[in-house]
PDB file of C-alpha atoms in Angstrom:
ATOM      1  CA  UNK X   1     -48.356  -0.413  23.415  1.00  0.00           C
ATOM      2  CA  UNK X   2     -45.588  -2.816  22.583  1.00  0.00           C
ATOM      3  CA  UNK X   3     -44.675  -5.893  22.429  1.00  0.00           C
ATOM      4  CA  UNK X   4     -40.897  -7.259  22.909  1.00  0.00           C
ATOM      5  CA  UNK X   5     -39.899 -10.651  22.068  1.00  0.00           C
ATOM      6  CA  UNK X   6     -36.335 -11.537  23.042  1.00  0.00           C
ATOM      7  CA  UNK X   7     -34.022 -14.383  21.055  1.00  0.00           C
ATOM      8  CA  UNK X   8     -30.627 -15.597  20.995  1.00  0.00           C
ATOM      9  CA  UNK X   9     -29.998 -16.967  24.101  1.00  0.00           C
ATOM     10  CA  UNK X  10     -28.714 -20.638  24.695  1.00  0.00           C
ATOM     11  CA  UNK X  11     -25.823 -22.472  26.684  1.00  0.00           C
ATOM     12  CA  UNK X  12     -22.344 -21.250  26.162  1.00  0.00           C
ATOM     13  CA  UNK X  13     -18.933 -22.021  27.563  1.00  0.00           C
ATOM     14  CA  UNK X  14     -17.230 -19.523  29.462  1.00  0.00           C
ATOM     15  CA  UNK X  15     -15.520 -17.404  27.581  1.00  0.00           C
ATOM     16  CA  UNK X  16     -17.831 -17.378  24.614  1.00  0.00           C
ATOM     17  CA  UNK X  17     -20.363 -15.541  22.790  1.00  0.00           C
ATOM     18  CA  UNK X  18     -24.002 -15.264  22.549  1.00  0.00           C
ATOM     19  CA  UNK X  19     -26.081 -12.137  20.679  1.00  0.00           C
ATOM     20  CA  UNK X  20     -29.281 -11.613  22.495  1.00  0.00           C
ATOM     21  CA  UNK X  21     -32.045 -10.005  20.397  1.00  0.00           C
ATOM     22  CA  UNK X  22     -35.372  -8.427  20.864  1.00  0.00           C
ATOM     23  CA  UNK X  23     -37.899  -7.569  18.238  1.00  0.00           C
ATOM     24  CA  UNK X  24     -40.342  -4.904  19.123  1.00  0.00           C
ATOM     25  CA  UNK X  25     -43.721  -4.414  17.374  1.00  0.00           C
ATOM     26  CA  UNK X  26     -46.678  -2.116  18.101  1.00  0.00           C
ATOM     27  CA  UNK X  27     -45.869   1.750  18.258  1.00  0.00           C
ATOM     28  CA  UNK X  28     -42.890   3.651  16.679  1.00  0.00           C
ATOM     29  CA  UNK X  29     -39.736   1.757  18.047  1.00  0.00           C
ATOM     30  CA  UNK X  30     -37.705   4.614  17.251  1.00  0.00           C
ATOM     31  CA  UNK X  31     -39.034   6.542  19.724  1.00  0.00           C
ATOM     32  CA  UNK X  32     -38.505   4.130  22.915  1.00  0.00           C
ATOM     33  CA  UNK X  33     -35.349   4.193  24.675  1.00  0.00           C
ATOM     34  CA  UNK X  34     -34.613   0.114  25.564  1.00  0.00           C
ATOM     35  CA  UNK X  35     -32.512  -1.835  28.153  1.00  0.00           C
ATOM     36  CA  UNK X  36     -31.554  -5.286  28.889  1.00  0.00           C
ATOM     37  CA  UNK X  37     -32.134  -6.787  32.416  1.00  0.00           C
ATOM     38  CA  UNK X  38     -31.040 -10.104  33.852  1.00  0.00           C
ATOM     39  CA  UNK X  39     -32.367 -12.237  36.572  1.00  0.00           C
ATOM     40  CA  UNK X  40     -30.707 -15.206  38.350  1.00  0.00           C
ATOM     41  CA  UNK X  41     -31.786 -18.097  40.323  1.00  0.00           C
ATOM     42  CA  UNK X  42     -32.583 -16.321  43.616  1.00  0.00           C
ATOM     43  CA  UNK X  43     -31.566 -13.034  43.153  1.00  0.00           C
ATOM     44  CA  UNK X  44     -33.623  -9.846  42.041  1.00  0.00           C
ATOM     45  CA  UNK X  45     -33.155  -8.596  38.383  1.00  0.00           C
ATOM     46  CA  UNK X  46     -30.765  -5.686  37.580  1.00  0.00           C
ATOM     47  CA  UNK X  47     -29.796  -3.748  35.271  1.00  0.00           C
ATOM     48  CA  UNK X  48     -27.021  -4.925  32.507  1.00  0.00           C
ATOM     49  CA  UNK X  49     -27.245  -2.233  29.527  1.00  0.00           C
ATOM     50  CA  UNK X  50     -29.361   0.525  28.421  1.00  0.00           C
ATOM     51  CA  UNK X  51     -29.368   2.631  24.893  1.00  0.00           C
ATOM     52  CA  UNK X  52     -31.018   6.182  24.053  1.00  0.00           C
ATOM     53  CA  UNK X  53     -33.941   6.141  21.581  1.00  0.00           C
ATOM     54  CA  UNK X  54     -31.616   7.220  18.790  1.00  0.00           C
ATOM     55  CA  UNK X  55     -28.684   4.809  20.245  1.00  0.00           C
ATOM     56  CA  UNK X  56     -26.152   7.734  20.447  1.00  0.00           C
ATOM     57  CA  UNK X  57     -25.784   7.229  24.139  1.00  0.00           C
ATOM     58  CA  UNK X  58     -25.330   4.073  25.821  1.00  0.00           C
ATOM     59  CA  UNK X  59     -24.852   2.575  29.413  1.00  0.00           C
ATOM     60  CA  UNK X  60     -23.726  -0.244  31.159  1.00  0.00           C
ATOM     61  CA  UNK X  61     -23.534  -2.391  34.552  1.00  0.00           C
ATOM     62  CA  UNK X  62     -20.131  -1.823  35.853  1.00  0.00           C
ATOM     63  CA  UNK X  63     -20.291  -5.892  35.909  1.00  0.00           C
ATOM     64  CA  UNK X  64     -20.158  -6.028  32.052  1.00  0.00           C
ATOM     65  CA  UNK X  65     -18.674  -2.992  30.882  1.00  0.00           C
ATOM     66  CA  UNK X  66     -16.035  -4.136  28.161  1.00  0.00           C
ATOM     67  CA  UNK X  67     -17.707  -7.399  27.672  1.00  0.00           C
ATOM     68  CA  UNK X  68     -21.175  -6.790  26.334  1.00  0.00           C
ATOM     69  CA  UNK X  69     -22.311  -4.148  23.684  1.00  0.00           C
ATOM     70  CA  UNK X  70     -25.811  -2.660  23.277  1.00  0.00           C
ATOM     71  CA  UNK X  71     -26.859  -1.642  19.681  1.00  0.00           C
ATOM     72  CA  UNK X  72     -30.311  -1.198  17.861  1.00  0.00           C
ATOM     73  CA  UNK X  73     -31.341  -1.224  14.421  1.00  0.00           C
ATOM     74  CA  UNK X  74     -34.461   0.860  14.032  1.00  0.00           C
ATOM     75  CA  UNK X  75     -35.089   0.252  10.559  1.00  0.00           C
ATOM     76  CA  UNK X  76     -35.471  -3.327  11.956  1.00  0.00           C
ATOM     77  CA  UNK X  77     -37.164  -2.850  15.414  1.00  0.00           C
ATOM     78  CA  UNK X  78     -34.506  -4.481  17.233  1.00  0.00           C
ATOM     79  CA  UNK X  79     -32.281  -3.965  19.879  1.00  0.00           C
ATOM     80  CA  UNK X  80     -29.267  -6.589  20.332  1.00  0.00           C
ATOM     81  CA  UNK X  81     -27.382  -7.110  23.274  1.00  0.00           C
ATOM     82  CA  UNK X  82     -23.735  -8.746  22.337  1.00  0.00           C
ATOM     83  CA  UNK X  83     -22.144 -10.219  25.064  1.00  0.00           C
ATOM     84  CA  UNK X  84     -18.328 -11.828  24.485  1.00  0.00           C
ATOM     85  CA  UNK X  85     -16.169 -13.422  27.607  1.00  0.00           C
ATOM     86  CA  UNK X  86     -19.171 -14.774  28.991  1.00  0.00           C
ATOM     87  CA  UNK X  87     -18.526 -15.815  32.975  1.00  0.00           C
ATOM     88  CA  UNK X  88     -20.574 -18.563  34.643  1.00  0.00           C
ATOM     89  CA  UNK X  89     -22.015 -15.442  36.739  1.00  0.00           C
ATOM     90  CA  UNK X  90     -23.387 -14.113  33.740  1.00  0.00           C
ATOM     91  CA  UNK X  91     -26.054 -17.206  33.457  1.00  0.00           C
ATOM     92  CA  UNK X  92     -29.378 -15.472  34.264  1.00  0.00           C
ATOM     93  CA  UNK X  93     -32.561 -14.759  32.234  1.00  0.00           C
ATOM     94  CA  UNK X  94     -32.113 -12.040  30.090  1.00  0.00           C
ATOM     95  CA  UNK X  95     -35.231  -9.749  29.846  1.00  0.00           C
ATOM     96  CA  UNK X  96     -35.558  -6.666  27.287  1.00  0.00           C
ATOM     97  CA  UNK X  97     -37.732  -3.128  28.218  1.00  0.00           C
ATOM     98  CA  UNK X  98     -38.453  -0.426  26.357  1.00  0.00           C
ATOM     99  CA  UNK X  99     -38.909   3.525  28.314  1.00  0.00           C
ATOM    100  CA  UNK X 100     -40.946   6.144  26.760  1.00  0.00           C
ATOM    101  CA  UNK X 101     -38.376   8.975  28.316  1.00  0.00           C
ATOM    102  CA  UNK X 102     -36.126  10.526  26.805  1.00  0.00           C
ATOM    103  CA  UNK X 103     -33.384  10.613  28.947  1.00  0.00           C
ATOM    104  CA  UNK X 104     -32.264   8.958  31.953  1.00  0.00           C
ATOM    105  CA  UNK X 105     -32.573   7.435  34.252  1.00  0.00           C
ATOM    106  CA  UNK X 106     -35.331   5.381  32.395  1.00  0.00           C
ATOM    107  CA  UNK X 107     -38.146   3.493  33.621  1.00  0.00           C
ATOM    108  CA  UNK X 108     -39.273   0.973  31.928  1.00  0.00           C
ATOM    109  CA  UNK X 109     -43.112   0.779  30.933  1.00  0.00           C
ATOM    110  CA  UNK X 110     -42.951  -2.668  28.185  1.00  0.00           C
ATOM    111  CA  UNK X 111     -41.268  -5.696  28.794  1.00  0.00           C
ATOM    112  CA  UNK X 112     -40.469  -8.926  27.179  1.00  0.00           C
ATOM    113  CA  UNK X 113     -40.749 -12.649  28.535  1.00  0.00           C
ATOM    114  CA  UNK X 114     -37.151 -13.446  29.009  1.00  0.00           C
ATOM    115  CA  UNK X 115     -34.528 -15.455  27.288  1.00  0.00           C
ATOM    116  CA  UNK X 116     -32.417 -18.011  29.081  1.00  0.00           C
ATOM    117  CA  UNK X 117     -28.532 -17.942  29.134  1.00  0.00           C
ATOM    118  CA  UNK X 118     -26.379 -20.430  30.542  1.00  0.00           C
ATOM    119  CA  UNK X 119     -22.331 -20.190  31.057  1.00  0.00           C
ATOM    120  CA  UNK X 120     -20.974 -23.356  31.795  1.00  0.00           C
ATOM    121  CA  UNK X 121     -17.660 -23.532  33.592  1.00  0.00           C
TER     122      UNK X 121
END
């Protein structure tokens, strides 16, 4: 078992910043592959990044690719999700997961309780 707990997320301007992170606790975090999820007003979550257990592979939504960056620190039990030239179509709530496979395509077993972000226009 284990538990996520996402932070970082907040109202931003378009164009801006935010770093999302999510702290993990419970089992060996080194050995869960984890990806970030969003979920808008009305519409179903999807998929926004992903990154292998040892975070030498990484993937992304076509939507963000070249804006946000997935990284983890393992010593730390984190995962971060930085996200730069933030659109107003970005504003969802952001949701970590961690997989227990090894390689893709993951599914998801653990996930976290969401942090909001908001891009104002």
């Amino acid at each position: 078992q284990v538990q996520l707990v996402e932070s970082g997320g907040g109202l931003v301007q378009a164009g801006g910043s935010l770093r999302l992170s999510c702290a993990a606790s419970g089992r060996t975090f080194s050995s869960y592959a984890m990806g970030w999820f969003r979920q808008a007003p009305g519409k179903e979550r999807e998929f926004v990044a992903a990154i292998s257990w040892s975070g030498g592979s990484t993937y992304y939504a076509d939507s963000v690719k070249g804006r946000f960056t997935i990284s983890r620190d393992n010593a730390k039990n984190t995962v971060y999700l930085q996200m730069n030239s933030l659109k107003p179509e970005d504003t969802a709530v952001y949701y970590c997961a961690a997989s227990e496979m090894r390689t893709p395509p993951y599914e998801y077993d653990y996930w976290g309780q969401g942090t909001q972000v908001t891009v104002s226009s």
